[in-house]
mmCIF file with all atom_site columns, C-alpha atoms in Angstrom:
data_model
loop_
_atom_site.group_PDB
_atom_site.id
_atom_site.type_symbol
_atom_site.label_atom_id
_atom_site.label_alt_id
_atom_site.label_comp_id
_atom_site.label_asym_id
_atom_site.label_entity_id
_atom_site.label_seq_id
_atom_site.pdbx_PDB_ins_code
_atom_site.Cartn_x
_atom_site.Cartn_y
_atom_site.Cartn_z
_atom_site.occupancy
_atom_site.B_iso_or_equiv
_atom_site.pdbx_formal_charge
_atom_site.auth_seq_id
_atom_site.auth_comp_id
_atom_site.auth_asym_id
_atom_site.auth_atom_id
_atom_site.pdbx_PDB_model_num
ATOM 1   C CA . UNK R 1 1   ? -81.908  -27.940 108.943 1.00 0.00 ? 1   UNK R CA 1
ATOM 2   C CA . UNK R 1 2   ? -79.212  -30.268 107.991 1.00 0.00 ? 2   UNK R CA 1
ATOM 3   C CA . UNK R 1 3   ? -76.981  -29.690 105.781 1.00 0.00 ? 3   UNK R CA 1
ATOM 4   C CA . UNK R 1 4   ? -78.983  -27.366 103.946 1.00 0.00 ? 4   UNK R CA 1
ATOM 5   C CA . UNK R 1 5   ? -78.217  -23.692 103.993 1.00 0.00 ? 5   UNK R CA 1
ATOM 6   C CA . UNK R 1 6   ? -81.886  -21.610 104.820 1.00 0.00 ? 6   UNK R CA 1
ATOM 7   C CA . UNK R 1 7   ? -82.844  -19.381 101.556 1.00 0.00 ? 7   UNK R CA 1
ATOM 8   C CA . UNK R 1 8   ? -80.738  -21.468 99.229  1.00 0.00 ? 8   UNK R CA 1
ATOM 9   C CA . UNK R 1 9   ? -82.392  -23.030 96.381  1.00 0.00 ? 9   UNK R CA 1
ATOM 10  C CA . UNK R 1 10  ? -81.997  -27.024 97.747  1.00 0.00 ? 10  UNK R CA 1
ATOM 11  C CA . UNK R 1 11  ? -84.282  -28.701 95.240  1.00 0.00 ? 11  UNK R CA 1
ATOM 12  C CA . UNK R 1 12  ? -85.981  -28.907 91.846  1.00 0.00 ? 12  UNK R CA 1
ATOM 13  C CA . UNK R 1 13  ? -88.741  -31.451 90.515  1.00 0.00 ? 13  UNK R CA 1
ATOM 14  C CA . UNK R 1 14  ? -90.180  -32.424 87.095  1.00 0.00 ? 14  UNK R CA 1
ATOM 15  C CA . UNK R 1 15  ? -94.001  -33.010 87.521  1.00 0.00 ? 15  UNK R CA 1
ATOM 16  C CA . UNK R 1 16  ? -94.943  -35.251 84.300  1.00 0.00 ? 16  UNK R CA 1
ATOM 17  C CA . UNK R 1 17  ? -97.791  -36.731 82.765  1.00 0.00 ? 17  UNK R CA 1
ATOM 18  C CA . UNK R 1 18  ? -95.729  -39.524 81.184  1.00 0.00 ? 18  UNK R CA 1
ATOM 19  C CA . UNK R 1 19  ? -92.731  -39.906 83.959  1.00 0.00 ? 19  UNK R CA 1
ATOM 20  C CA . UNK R 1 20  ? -90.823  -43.091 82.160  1.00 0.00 ? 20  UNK R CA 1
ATOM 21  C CA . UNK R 1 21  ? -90.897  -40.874 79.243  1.00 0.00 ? 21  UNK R CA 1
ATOM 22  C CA . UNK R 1 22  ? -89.544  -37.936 81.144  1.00 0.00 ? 22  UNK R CA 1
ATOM 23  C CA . UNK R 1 23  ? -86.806  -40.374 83.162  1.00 0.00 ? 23  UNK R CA 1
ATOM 24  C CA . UNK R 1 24  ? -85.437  -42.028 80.076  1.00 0.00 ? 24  UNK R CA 1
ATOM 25  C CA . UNK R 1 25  ? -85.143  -37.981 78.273  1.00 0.00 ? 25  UNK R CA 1
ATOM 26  C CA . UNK R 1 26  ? -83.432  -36.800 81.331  1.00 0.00 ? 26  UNK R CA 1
ATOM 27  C CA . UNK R 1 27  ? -82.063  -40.367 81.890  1.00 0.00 ? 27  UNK R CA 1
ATOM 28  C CA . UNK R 1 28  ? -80.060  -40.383 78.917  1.00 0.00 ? 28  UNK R CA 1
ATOM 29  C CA . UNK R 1 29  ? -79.359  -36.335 78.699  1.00 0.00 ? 29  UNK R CA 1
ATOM 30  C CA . UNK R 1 30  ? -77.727  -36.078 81.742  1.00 0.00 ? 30  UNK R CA 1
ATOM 31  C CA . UNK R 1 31  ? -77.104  -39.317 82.783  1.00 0.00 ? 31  UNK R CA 1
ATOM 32  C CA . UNK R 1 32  ? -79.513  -39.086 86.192  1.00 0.00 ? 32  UNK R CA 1
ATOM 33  C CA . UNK R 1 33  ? -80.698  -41.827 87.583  1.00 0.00 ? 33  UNK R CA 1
ATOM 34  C CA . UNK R 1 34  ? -83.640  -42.386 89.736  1.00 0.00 ? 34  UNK R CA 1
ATOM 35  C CA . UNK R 1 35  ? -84.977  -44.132 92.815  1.00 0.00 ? 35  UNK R CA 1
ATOM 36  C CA . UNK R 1 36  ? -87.817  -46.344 92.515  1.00 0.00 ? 36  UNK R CA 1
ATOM 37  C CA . UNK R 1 37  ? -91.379  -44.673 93.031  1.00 0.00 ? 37  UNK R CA 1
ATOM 38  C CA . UNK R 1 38  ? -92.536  -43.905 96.952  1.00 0.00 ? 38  UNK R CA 1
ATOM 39  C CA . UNK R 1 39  ? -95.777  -45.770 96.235  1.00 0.00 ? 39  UNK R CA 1
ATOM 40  C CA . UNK R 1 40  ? -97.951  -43.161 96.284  1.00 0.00 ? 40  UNK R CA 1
ATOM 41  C CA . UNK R 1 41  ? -100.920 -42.735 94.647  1.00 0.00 ? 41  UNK R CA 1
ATOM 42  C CA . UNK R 1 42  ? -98.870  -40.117 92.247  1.00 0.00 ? 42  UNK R CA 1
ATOM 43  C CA . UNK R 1 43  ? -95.541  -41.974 92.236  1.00 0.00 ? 43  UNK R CA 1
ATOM 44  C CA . UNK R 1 44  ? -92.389  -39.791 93.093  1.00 0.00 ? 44  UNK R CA 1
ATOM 45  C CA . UNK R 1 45  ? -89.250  -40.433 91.721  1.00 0.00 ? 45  UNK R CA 1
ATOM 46  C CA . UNK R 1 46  ? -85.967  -39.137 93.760  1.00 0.00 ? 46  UNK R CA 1
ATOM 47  C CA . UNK R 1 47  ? -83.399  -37.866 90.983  1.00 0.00 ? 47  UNK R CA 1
ATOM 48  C CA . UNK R 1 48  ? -79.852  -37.914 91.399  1.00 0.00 ? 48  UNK R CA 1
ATOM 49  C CA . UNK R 1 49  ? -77.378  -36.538 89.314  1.00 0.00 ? 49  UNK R CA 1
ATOM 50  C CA . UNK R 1 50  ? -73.653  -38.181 88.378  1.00 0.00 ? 50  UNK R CA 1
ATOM 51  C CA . UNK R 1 51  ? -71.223  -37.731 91.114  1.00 0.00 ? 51  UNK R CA 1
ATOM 52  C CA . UNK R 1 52  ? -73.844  -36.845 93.986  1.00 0.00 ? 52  UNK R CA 1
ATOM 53  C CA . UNK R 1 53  ? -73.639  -38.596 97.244  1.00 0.00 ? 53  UNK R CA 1
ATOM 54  C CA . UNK R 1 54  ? -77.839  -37.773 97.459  1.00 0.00 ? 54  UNK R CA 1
ATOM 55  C CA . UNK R 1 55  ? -80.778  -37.106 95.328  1.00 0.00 ? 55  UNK R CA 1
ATOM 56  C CA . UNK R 1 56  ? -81.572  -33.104 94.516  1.00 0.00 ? 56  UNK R CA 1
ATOM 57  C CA . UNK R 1 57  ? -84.748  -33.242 92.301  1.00 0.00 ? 57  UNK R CA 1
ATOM 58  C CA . UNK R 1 58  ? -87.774  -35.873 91.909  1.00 0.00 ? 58  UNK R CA 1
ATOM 59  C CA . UNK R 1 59  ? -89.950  -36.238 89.561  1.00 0.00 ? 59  UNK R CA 1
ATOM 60  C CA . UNK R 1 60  ? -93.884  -36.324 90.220  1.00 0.00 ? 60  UNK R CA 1
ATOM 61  C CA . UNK R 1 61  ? -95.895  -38.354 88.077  1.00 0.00 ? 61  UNK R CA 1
ATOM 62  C CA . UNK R 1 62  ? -99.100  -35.806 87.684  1.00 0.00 ? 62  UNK R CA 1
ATOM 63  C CA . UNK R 1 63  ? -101.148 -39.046 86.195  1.00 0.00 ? 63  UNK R CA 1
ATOM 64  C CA . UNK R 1 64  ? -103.588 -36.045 83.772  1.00 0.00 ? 64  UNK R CA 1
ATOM 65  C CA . UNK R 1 65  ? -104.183 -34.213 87.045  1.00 0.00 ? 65  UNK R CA 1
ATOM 66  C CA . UNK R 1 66  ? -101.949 -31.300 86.297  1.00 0.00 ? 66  UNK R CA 1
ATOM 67  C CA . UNK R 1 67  ? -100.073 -29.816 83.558  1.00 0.00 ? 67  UNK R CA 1
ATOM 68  C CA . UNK R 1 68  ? -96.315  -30.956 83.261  1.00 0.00 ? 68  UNK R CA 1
ATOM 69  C CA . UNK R 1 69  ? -94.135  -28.507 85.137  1.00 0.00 ? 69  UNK R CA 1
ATOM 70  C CA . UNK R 1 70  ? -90.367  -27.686 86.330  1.00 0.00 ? 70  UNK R CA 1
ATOM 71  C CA . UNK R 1 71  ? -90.014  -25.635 89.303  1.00 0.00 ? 71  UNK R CA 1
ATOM 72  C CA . UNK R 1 72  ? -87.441  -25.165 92.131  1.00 0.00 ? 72  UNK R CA 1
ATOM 73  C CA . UNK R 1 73  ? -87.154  -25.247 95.576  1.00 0.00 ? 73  UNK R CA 1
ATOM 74  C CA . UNK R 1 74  ? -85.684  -22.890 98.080  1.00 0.00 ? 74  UNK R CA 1
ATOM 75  C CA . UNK R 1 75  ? -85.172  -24.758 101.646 1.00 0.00 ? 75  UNK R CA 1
ATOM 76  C CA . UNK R 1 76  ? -86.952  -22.255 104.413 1.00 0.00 ? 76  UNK R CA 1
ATOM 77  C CA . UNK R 1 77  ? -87.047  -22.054 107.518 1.00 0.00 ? 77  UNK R CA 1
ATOM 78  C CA . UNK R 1 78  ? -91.080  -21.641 108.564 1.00 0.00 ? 78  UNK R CA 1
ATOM 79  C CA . UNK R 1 79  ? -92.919  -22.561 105.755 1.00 0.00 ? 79  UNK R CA 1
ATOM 80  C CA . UNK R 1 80  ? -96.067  -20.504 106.978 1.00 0.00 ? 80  UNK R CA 1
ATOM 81  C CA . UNK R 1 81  ? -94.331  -17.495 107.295 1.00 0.00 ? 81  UNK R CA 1
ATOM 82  C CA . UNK R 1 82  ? -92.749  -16.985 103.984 1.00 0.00 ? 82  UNK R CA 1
ATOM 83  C CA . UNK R 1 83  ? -96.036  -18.392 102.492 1.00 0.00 ? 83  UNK R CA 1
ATOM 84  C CA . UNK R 1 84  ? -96.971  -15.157 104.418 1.00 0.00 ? 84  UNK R CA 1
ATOM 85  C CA . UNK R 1 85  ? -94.141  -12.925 103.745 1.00 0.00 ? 85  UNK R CA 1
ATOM 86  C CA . UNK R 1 86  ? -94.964  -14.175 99.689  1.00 0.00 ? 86  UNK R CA 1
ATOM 87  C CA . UNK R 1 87  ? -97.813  -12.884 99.904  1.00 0.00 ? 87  UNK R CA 1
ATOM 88  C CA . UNK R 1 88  ? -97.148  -9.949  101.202 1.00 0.00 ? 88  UNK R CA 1
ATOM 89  C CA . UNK R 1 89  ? -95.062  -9.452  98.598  1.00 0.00 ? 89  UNK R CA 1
ATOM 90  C CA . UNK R 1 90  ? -97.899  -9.661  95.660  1.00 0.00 ? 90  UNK R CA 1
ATOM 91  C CA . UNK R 1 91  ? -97.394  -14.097 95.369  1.00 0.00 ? 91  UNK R CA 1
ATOM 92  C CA . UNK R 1 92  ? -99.600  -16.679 95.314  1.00 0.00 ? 92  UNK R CA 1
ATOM 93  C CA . UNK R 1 93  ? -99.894  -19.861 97.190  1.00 0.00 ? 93  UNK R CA 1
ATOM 94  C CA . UNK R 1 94  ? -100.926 -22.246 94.713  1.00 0.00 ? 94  UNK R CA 1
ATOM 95  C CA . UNK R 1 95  ? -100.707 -25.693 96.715  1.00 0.00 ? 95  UNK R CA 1
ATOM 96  C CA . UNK R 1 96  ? -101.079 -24.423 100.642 1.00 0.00 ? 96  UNK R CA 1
ATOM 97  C CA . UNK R 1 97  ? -98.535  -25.895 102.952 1.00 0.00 ? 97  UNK R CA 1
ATOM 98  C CA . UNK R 1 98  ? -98.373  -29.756 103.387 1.00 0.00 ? 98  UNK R CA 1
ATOM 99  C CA . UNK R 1 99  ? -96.644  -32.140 105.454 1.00 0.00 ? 99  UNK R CA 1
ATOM 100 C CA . UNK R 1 100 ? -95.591  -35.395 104.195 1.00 0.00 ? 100 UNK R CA 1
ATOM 101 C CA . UNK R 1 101 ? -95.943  -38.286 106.837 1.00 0.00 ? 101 UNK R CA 1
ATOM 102 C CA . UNK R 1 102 ? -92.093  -38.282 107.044 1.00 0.00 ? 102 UNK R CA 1
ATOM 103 C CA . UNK R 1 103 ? -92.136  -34.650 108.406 1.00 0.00 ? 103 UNK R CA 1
ATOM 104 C CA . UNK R 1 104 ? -91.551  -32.394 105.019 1.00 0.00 ? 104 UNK R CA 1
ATOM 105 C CA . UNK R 1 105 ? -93.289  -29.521 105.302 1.00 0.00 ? 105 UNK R CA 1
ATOM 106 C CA . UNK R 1 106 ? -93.387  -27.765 101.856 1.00 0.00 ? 106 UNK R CA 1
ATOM 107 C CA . UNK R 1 107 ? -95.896  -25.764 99.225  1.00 0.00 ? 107 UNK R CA 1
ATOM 108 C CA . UNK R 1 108 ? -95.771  -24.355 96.316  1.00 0.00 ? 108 UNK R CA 1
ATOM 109 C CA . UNK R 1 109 ? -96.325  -20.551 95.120  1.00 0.00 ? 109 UNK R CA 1
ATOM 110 C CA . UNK R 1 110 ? -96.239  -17.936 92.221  1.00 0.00 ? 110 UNK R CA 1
ATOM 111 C CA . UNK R 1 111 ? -93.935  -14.929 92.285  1.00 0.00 ? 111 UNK R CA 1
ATOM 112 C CA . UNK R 1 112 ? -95.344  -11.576 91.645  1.00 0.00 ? 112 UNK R CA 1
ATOM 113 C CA . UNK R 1 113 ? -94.541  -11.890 88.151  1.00 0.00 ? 113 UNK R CA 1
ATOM 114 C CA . UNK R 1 114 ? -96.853  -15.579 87.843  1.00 0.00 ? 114 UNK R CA 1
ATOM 115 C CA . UNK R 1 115 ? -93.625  -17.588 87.925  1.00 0.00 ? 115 UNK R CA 1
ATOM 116 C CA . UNK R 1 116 ? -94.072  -20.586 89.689  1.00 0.00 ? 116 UNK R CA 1
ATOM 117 C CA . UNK R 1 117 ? -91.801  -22.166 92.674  1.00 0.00 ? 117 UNK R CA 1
ATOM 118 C CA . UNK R 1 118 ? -91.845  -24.349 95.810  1.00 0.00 ? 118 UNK R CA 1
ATOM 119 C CA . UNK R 1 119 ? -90.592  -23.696 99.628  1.00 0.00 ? 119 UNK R CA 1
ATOM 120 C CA . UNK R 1 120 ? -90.001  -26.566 101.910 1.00 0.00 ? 120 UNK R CA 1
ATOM 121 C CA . UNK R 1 121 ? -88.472  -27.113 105.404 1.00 0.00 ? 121 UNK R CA 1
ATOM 122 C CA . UNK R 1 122 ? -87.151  -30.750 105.934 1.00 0.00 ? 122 UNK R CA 1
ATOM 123 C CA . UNK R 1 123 ? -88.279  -33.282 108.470 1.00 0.00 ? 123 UNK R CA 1
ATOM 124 C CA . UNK R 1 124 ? -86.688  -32.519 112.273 1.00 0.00 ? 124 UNK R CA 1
#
């Protein structure tokens, strides 16, 4: 798993409506700055924060189709079995697992309580 440590939370992202908008707030808060869009038909943008030697957020431009978010992620080691284990639990898998063509393997689910969050293992 890389340098991440399993069951830590290892990322966040920003989905957003109006992502220039939400760079330049953020942009100028905290003084992040961001990596150009993947290309995607919903352009990502990697975040990285001052003094960081790598990104640890993004920021998903929803173009309308979803409502502006913030949610973490917690770095697993089988996504399909703590989608599983979640559920068990009384959660909710909200966006069922997916894998990137670069290998991530991640989805998003609610807590017990409706709170929302995301699970991902990285690429081998």
């Amino acid at each position: 798993m890389s340098t991440y440590q399993p069951d830590s939370v290892a990322w966040f992202e920003i989905g957003a409506e109006r992502p220039e908008e939400t760079k330049r707030f953020y942009g100028e808060l905290f003084d992040w700055t961001f990596g150009g869009a993947d290309g995607g038909e919903m352009p990502y943008y990697e975040v990285t924060a001052p003094g960081a030697d790598r990104p640890s957020g993004g920021i998903f431009a929803s173009m309308g189709r979803f409502p502006d978010y913030a949610t973490f992620y917690v770095v697993v080691e089988d996504v399909a079995v703590t989608l599983a284990k979640a559920e068990s639990l009384g959660g909710k898998v909200l966006m069922p697992l997916t894998t990137s063509p670069g290998g991530l393997v991640f989805a998003q689910l609610s807590d017990s309580a409706g709170n929302r969050f995301g699970v991902f293992t990285p690429p081998a």
